[in-house]
Structure formats: C-alpha cells, structure tokens
PDB file of C-alpha atoms in Angstrom:
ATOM      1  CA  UNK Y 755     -43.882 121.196-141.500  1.00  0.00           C
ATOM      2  CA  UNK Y 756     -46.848 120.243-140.022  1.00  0.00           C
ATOM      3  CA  UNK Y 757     -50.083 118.675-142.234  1.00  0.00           C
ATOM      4  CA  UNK Y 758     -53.776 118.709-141.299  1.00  0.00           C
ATOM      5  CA  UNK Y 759     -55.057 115.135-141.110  1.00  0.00           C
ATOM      6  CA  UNK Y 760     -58.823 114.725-141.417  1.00  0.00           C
ATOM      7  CA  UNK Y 761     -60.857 114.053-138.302  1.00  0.00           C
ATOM      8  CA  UNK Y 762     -63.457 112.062-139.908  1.00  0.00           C
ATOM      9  CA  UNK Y 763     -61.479 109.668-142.242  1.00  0.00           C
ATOM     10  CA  UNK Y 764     -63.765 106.458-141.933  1.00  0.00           C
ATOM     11  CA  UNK Y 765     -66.691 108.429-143.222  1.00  0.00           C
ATOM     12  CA  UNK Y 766     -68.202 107.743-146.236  1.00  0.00           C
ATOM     13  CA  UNK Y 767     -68.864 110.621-148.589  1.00  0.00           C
ATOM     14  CA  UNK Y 768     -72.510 111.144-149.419  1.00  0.00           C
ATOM     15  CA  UNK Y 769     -72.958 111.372-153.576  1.00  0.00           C
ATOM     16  CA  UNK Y 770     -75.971 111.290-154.466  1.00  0.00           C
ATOM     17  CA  UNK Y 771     -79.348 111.964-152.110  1.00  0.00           C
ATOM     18  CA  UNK Y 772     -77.194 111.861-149.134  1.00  0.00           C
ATOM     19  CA  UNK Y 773     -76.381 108.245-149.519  1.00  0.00           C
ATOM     20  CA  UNK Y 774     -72.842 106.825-150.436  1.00  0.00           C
ATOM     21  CA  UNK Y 775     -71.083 105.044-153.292  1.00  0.00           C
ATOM     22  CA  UNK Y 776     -71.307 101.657-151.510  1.00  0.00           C
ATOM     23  CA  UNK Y 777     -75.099 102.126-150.757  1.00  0.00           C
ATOM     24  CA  UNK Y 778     -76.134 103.450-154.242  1.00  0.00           C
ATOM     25  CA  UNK Y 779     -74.320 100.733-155.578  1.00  0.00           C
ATOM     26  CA  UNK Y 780     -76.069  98.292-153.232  1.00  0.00           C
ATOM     27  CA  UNK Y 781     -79.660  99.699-154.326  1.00  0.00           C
ATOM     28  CA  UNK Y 782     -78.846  99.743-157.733  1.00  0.00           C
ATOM     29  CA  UNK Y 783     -77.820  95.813-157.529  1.00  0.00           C
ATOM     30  CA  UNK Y 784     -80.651  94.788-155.830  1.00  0.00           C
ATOM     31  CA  UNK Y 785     -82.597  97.164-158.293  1.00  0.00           C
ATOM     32  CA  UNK Y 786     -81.165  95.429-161.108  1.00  0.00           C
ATOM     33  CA  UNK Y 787     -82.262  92.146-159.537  1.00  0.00           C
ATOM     34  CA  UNK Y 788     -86.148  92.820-158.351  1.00  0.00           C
ATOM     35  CA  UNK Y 789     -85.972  94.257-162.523  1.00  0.00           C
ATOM     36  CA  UNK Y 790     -84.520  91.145-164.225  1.00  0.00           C
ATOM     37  CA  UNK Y 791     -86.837  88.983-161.781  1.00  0.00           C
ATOM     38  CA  UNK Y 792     -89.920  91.414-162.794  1.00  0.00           C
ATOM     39  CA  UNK Y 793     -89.186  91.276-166.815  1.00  0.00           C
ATOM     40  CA  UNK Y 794     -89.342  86.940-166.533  1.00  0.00           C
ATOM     41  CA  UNK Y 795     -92.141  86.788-164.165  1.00  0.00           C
ATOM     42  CA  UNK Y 796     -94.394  89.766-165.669  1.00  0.00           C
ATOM     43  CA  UNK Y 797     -95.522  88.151-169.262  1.00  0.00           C
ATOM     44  CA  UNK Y 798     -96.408  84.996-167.066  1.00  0.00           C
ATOM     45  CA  UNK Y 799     -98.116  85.394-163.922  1.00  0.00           C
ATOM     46  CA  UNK Y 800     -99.395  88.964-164.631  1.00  0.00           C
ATOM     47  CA  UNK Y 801     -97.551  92.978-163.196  1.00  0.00           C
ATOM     48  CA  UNK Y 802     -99.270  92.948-160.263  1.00  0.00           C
ATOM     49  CA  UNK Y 803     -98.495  89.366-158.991  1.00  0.00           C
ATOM     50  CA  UNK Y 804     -94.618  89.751-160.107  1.00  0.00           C
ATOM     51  CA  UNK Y 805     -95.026  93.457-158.137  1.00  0.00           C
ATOM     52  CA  UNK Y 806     -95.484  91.148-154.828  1.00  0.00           C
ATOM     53  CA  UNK Y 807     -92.402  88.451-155.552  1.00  0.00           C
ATOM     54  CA  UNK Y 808     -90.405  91.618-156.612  1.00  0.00           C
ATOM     55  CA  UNK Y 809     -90.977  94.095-153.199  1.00  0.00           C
ATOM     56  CA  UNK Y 810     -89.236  91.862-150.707  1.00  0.00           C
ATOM     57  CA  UNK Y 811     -86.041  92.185-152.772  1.00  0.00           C
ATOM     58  CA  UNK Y 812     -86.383  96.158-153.503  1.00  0.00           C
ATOM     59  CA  UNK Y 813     -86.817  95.701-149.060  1.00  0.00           C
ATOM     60  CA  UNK Y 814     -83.968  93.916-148.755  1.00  0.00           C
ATOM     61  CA  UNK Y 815     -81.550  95.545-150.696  1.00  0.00           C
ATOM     62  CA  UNK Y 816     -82.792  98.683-148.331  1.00  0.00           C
ATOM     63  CA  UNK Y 817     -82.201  97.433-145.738  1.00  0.00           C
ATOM     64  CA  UNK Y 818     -78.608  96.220-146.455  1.00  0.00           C
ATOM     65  CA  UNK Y 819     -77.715  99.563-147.389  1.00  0.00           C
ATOM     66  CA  UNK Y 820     -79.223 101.719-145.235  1.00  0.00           C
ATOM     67  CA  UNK Y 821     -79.016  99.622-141.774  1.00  0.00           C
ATOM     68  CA  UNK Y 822     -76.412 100.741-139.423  1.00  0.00           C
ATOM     69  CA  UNK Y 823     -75.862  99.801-135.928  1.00  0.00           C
ATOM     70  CA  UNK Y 824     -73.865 100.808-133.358  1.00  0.00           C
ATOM     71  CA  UNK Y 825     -71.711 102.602-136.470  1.00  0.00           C
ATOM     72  CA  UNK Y 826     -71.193  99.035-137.961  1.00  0.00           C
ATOM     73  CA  UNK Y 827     -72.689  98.806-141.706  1.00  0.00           C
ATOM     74  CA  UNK Y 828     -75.409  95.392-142.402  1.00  0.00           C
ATOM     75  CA  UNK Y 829     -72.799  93.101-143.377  1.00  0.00           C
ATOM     76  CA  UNK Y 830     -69.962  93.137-140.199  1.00  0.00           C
ATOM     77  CA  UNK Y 831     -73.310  93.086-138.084  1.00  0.00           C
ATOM     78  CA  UNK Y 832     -74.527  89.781-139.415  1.00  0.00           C
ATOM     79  CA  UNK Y 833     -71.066  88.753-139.191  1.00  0.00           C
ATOM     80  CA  UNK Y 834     -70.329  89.216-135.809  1.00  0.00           C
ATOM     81  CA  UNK Y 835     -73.727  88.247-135.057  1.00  0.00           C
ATOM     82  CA  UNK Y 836     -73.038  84.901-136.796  1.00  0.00           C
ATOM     83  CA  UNK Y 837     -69.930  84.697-134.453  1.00  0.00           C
ATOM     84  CA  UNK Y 838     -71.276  85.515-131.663  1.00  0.00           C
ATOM     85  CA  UNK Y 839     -73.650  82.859-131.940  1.00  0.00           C
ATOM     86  CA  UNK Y 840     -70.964  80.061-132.755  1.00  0.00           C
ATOM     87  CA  UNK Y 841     -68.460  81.301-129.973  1.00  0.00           C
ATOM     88  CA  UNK Y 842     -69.049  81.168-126.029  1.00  0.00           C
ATOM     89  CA  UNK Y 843     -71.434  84.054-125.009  1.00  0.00           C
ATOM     90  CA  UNK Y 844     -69.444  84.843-122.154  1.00  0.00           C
ATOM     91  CA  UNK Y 845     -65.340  85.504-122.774  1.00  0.00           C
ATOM     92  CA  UNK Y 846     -63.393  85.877-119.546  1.00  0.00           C
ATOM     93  CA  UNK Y 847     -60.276  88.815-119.016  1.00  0.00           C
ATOM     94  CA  UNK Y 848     -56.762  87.834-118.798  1.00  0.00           C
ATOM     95  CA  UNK Y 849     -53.981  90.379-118.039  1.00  0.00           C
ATOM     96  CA  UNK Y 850     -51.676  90.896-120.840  1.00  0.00           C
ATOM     97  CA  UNK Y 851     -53.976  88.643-123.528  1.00  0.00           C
ATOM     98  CA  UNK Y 852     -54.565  90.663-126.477  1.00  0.00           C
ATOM     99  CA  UNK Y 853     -58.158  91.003-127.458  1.00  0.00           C
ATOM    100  CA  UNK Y 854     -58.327  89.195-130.365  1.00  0.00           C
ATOM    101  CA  UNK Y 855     -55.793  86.454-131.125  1.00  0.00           C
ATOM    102  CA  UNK Y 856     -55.705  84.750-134.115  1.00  0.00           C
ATOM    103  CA  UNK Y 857     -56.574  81.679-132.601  1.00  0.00           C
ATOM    104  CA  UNK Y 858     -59.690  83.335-130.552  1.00  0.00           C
ATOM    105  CA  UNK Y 859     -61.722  84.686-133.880  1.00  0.00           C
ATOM    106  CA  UNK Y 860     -61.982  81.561-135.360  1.00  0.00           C
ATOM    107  CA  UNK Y 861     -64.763  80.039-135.676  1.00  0.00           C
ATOM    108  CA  UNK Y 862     -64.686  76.415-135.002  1.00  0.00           C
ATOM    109  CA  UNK Y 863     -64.030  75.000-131.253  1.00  0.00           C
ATOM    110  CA  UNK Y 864     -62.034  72.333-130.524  1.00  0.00           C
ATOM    111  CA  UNK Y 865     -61.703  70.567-127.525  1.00  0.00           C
ATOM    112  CA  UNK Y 866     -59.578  70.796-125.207  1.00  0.00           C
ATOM    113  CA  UNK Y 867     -56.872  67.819-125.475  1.00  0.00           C
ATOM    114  CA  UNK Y 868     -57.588  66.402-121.506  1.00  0.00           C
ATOM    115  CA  UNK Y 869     -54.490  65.269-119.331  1.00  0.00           C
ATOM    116  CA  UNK Y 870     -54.307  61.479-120.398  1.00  0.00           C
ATOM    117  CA  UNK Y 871     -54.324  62.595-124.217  1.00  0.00           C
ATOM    118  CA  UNK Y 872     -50.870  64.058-123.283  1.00  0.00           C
ATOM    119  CA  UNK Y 873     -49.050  61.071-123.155  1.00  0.00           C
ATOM    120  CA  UNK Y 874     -50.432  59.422-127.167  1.00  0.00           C
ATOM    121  CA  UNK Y 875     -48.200  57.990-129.581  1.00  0.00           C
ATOM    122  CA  UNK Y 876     -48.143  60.021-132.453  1.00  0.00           C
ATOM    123  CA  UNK Y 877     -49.925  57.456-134.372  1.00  0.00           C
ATOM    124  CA  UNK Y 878     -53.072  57.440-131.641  1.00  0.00           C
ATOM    125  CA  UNK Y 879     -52.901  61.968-132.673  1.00  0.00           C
ATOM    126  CA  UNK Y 880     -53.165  61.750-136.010  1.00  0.00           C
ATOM    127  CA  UNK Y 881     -56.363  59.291-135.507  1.00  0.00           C
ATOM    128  CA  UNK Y 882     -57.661  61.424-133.615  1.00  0.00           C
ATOM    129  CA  UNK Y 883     -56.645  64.718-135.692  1.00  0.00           C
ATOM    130  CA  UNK Y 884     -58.484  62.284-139.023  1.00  0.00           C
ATOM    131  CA  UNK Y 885     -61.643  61.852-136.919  1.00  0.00           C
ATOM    132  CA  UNK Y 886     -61.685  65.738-136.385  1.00  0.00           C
ATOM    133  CA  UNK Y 887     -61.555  66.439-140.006  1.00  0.00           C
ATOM    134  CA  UNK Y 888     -64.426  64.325-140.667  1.00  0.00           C
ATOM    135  CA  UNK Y 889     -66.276  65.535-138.302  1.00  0.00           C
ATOM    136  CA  UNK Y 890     -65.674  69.271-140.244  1.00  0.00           C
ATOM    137  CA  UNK Y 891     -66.150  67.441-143.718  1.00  0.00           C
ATOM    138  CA  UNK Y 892     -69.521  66.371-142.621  1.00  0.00           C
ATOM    139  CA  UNK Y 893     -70.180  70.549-140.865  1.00  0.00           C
TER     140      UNK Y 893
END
C-alpha cells in the first residue's frame, strides 16, 4: 500500500491574511513591544513624539517577518551572512569532502599548527592551547 506524501512539506501554512503562525506571532511580539514602549513614553514626552521612537520597531518587526530571500526566512539570512563574513570568502572543492563538516561551520579559525610546532613537548602545547583561550576570553 502505497501513501501520498505532500509535495510542499516545508511550506508554511498561511492563517490569517495570508501570513503564517511564525510571522503573526513575530508581528504581534514586536506589536506588543512598540505598545509597552508607547504606554511609558506617551504620558511623558507627548503621542506624537513616542509615535516616532515607536515606528522603527513596528518596521522592524516587518521586516523580520516578512523578508525572505532566496527562500531563506530573516533570521538564517543574517546568520549565514554573519558567517560568511567571519569565514574565508572563497572555499576551495575537494573530491570526496563533504560540504559541511563539523569542523568547517564553525566559526572561529585557528591557525594552522606550522611544521616546527610538530615536534613540542606536550608542556610547550598546552601553553600554547592556554594562550589560545585567552585570546577567545578576551573575543
């Protein structure tokens, strides 16, 4: 016995005005935000000066909800943005490498250990491996 599978599984399903669960509830938090922030600043500064603080977030929240690119939602966007930026720009082929090894999507580049750095004591590594972590302690 055969069962259909659904072609278009990674789709989100529209609710509400043709926008999904995770973007309503994306609107509705930053919503809730640009309201609380309106309620404190109105009584002090005056509606239509809170109006301008409060816009940019009502934007924002938009934006992250709404934004896709290249079928990728805001969030893995800025993220793989972010890594592109802290990885090489240019990534060379090798036969029979899988695409992404654990070791490539990290974030943080080490150097390579050269050929003299072969032959340390253990006690001349682990100085070395100390300076490394304060060098990321200090990041």
């Amino acid at each position: 016995m055969q069962y259909k599978i659904p072609v278009q599984i990674e789709n989100e399903d529209t609710i509400f005005l043709g926008l999904s669960f995770r973007q309503l509830g994306i609107i509705m938090g930053w919503g809730g935000v640009a309201y609380g922030l309106f309620t404190v600043l109105e009584p002090r500064i005056g509606s239509q000066m809170a109006i301008v603080f409060v816009i940019p977030l009502v934007v924002i929240g938009i934006i992250i909800a709404l934004v896709k690119v290249s079928e990728m939602t805001f969030l893995p966007l800025i993220l793989n943005i972010v890594r592109l930026n802290l990885n090489a720009k240019k990534r060379l082929w090798s036969q029979g490498t899988d695409s992404y090894e654990p070791f490539d999507i990290g974030v943080i580049k080490v150097k390579q250990e050269k050929k003299g750095e072969a032959n340390l004591s253990l006690a001349e590594k682990m100085q070395k491996n100390d300076e490394i972590a304060e060098k990321l302690k200090n990041l």
